[in-house]
Short mmCIF file of C-alpha atoms in Angstrom, two decimals:
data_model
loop_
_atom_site.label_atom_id
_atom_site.label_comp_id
_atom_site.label_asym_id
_atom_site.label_seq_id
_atom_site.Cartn_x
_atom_site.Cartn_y
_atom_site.Cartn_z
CA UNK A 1 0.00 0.00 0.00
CA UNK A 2 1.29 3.28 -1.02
CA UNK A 3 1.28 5.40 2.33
CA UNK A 4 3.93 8.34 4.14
CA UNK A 5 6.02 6.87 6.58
CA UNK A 6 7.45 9.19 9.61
CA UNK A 7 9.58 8.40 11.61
CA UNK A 8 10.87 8.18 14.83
CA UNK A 9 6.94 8.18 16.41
CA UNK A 10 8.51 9.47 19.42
CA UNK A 11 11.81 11.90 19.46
CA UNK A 12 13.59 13.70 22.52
CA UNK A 13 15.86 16.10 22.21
CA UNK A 14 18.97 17.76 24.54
CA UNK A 15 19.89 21.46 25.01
CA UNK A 16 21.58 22.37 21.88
CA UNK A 17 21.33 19.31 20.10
CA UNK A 18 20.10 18.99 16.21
CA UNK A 19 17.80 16.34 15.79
CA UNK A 20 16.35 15.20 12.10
CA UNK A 21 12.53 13.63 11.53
CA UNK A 22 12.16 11.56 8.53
CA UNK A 23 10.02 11.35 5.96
CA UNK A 24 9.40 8.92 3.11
CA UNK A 25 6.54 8.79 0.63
CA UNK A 26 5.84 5.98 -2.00
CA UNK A 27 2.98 8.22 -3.83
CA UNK A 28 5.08 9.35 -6.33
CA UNK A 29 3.75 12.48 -5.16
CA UNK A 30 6.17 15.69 -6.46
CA UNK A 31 4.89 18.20 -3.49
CA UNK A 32 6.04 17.48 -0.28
CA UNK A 33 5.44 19.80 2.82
CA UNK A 34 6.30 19.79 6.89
CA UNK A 35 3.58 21.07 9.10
CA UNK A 36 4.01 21.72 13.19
CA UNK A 37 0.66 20.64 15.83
CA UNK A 38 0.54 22.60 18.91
CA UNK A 39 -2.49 21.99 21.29
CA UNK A 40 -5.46 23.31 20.56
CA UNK A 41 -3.91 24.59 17.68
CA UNK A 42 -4.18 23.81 13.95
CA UNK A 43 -1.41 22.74 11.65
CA UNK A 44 0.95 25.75 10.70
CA UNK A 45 3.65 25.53 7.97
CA UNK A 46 7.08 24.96 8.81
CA UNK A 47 8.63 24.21 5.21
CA UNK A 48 7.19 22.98 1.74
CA UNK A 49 8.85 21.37 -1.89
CA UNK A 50 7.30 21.31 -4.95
CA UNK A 51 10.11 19.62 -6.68
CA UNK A 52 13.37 17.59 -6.15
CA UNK A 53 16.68 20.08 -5.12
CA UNK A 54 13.81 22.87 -4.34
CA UNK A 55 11.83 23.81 -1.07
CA UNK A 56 10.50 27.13 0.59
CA UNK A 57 9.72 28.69 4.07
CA UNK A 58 6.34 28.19 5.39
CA UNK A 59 4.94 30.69 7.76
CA UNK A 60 7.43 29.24 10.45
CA UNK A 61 10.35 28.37 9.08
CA UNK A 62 12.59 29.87 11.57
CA UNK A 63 14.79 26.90 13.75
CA UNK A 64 14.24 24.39 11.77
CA UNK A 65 16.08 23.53 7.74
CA UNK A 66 15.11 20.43 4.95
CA UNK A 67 16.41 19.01 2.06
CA UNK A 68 14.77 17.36 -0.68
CA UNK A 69 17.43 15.61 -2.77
CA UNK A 70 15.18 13.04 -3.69
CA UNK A 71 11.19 12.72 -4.58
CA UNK A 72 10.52 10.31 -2.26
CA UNK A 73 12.33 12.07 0.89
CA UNK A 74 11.85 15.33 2.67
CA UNK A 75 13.62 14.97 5.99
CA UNK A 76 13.31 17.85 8.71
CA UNK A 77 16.15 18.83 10.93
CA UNK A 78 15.10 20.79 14.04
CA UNK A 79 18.04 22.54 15.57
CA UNK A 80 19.21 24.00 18.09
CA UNK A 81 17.87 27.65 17.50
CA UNK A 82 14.66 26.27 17.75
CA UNK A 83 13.94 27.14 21.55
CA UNK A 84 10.46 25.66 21.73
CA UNK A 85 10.44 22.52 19.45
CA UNK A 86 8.09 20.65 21.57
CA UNK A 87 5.06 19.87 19.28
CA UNK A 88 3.89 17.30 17.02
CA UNK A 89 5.45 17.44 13.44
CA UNK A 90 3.17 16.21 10.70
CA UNK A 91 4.79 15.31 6.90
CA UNK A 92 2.32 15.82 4.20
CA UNK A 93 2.48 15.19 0.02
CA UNK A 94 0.13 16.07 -2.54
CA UNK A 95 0.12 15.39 -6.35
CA UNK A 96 1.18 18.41 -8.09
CA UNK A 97 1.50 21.95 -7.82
CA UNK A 98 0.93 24.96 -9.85
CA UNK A 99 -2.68 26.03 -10.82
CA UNK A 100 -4.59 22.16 -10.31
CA UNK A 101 -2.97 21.84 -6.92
CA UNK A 102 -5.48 23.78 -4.72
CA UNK A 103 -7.61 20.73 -6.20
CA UNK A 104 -6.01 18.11 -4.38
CA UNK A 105 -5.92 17.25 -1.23
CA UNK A 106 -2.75 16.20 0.99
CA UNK A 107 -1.84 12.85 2.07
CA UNK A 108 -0.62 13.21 5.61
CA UNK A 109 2.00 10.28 7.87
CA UNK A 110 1.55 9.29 11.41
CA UNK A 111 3.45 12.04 12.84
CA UNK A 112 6.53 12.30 15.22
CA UNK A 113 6.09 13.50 18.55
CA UNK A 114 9.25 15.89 19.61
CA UNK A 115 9.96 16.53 23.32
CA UNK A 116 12.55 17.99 25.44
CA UNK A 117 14.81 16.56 28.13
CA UNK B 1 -4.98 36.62 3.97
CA UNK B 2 -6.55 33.47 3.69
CA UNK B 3 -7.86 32.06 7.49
CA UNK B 4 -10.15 29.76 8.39
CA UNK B 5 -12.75 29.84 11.63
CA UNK B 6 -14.39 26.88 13.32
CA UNK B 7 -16.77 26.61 16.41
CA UNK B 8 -15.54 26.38 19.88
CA UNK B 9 -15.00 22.86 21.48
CA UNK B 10 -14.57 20.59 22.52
CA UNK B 11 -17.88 18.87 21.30
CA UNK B 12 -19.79 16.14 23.72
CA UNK B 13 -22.53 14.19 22.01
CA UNK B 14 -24.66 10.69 22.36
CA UNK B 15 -24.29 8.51 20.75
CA UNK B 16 -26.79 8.53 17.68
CA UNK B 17 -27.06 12.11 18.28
CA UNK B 18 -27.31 14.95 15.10
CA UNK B 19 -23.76 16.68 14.39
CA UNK B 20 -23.13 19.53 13.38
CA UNK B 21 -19.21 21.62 13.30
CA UNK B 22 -19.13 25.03 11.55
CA UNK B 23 -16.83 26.27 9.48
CA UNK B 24 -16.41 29.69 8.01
CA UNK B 25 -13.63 31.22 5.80
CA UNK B 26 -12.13 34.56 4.29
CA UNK B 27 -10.39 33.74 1.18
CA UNK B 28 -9.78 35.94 -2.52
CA UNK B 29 -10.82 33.68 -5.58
CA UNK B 30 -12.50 30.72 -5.73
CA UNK B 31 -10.41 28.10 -3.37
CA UNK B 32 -11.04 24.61 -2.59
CA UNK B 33 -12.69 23.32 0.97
CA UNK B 34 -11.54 20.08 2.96
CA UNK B 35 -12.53 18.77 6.09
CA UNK B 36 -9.93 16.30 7.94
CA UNK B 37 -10.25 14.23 10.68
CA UNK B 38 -7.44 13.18 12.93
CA UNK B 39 -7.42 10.36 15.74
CA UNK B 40 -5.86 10.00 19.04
CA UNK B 41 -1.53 9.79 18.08
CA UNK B 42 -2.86 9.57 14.34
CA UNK B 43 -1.84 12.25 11.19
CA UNK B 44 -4.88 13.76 9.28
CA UNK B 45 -6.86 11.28 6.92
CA UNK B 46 -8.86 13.00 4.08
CA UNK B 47 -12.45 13.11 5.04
CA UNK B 48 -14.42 15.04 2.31
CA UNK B 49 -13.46 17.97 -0.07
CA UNK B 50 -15.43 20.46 -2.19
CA UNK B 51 -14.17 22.05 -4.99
CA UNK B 52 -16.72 24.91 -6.05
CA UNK B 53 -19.82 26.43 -4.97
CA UNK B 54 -22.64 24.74 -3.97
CA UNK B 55 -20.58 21.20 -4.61
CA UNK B 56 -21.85 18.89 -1.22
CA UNK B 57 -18.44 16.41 -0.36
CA UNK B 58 -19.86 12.97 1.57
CA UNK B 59 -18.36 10.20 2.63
CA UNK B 60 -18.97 7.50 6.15
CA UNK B 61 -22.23 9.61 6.28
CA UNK B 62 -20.44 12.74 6.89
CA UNK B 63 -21.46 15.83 4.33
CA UNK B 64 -20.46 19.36 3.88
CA UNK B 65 -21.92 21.69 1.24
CA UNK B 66 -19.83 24.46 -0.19
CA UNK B 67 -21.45 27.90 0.31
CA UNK B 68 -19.84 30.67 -1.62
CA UNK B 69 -22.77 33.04 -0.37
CA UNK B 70 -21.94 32.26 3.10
CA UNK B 71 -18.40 31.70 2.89
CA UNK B 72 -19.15 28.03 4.84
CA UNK B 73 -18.36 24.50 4.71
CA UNK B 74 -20.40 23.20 7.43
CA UNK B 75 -19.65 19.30 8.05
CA UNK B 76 -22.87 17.46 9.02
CA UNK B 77 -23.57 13.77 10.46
CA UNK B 78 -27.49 12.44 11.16
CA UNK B 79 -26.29 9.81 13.50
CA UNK B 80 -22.59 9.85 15.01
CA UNK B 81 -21.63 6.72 16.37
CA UNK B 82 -18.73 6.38 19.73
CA UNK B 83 -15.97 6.09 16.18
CA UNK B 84 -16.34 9.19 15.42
CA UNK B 85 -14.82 10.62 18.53
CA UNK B 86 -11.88 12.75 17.16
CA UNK B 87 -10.27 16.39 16.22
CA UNK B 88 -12.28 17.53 13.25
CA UNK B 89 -10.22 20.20 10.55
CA UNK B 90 -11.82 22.44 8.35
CA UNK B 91 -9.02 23.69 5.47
CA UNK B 92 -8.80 25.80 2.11
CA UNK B 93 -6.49 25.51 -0.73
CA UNK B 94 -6.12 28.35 -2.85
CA UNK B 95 -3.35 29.41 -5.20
CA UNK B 96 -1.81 32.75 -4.64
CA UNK B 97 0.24 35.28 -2.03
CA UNK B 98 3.82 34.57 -4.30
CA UNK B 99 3.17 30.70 -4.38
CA UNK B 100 1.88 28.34 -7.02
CA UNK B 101 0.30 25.74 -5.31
CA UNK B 102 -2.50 25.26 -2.96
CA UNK B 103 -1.40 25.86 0.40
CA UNK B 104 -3.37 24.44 2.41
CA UNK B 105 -5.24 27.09 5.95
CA UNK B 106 -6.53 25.37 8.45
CA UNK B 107 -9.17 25.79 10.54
CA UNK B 108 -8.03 25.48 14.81
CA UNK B 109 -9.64 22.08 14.98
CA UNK B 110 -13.22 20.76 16.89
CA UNK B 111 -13.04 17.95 19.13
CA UNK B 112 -15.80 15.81 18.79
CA UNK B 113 -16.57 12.91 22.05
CA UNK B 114 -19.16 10.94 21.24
CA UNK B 115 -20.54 8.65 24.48
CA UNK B 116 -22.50 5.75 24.24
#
């Protein structure tokens, strides 16, 4: 079954540490995006790719850097000037962009659950 | 910019009981409405879309009816069973603001109990 897989479900992180969620999609999907879940909350946009070897800043973009070398992959790196990375991170994909993509919907993983020790 | 409003929760029902979340948005052109649905330590599963006016999305006997009039996607249920219990997302994709795909607004999320 084609799916997105996330993973670690659950991540802790140290003062100052870098950690990295990943993300892996078998869709074949081209657009790829990285969404944070506070409580009570809805989903707010960290980063988002539209294409291999390109992404762009969401709305909070700030404390956190991607890479997207290849379609299937979009891994998230959290670092250290992040100062309040507890949340839940959600990984989405969707089938295209440009002007049919506000026509389809996005496929969304499992989520990772980040905390702080 | 675009945004997205849904009623205060969280949202206690019975079992068989009439549902009924609303969902209002501010958005420029003619964008596309979703409703998502999210379980306890789950990601957001698809649970109906509409992509013009007056288009009704269905589907596990949930509905929604796109209302361009009333800028509202209301999502509907006759009978909601103890399943059901979950966060409930309205959402809008719409192309513009510098980018070329639809980025997706959502709503702050319901939560729905249902008790048997």
């Amino acid at each position: 079954d084609g799916g997105i897989t996330q993973s670690p479900k659950y991540l802790f992180r140290k003062e100052g540490q870098n950690v990295t969620l990943s993300c892996e999609q078998n869709l074949n999907h081209d657009a790829m995006y990285w969404y944070r879940q506070d409580p009570g909350q809805g989903l707010r946009l960290i980063y988002y790719s539209q294409i291999v070897n390109d992404f762009q800043k969401g709305d909070i973009a700030e404390g956190y850097s991607v890479s997207r070398e290849k379609k299937e992959s979009f891994p998230l790196t959290v670092t250290s000037a992040q100062k309040n990375p507890t949340a839940f991170y959600l990984c989405a994909s969707s089938i295209s962009h440009g002007t049919g993509g506000k026509y389809q919907p996005q496929h969304f993983g499992d989520g990772t659950r980040l905390s702080i020790l | 910019g675009d945004s997205v409003t849904q009623m205060e929760g969280p949202v206690t029902l019975s079992e068989e009981a009439f549902l009924t979340i609303n969902c209002t948005y501010t958005a420029t052109g003619y964008p596309s409405l979703f409703w998502y649905v999210q379980y306890p330590g789950e990601g957001l599963q698809l649970l109906l879309k509409a992509t013009k006016a007056d288009d009704k999305g269905s589907n596990k006997g949930f509905e929604a009816t796109y209302r361009k009039e009333t800028t509202s996607f209301h999502l509907e249920k006759g009978s909601v069973q103890v399943s059901d219990s979950a966060v409930y997302f309205c959402a809008l994709s719409n192309i513009g603001g510098g980018t070329s795909y639809g980025k997706l607004t959502f709503g702050q999320g319901t939560i729905l109990t249902v008790h048997p």
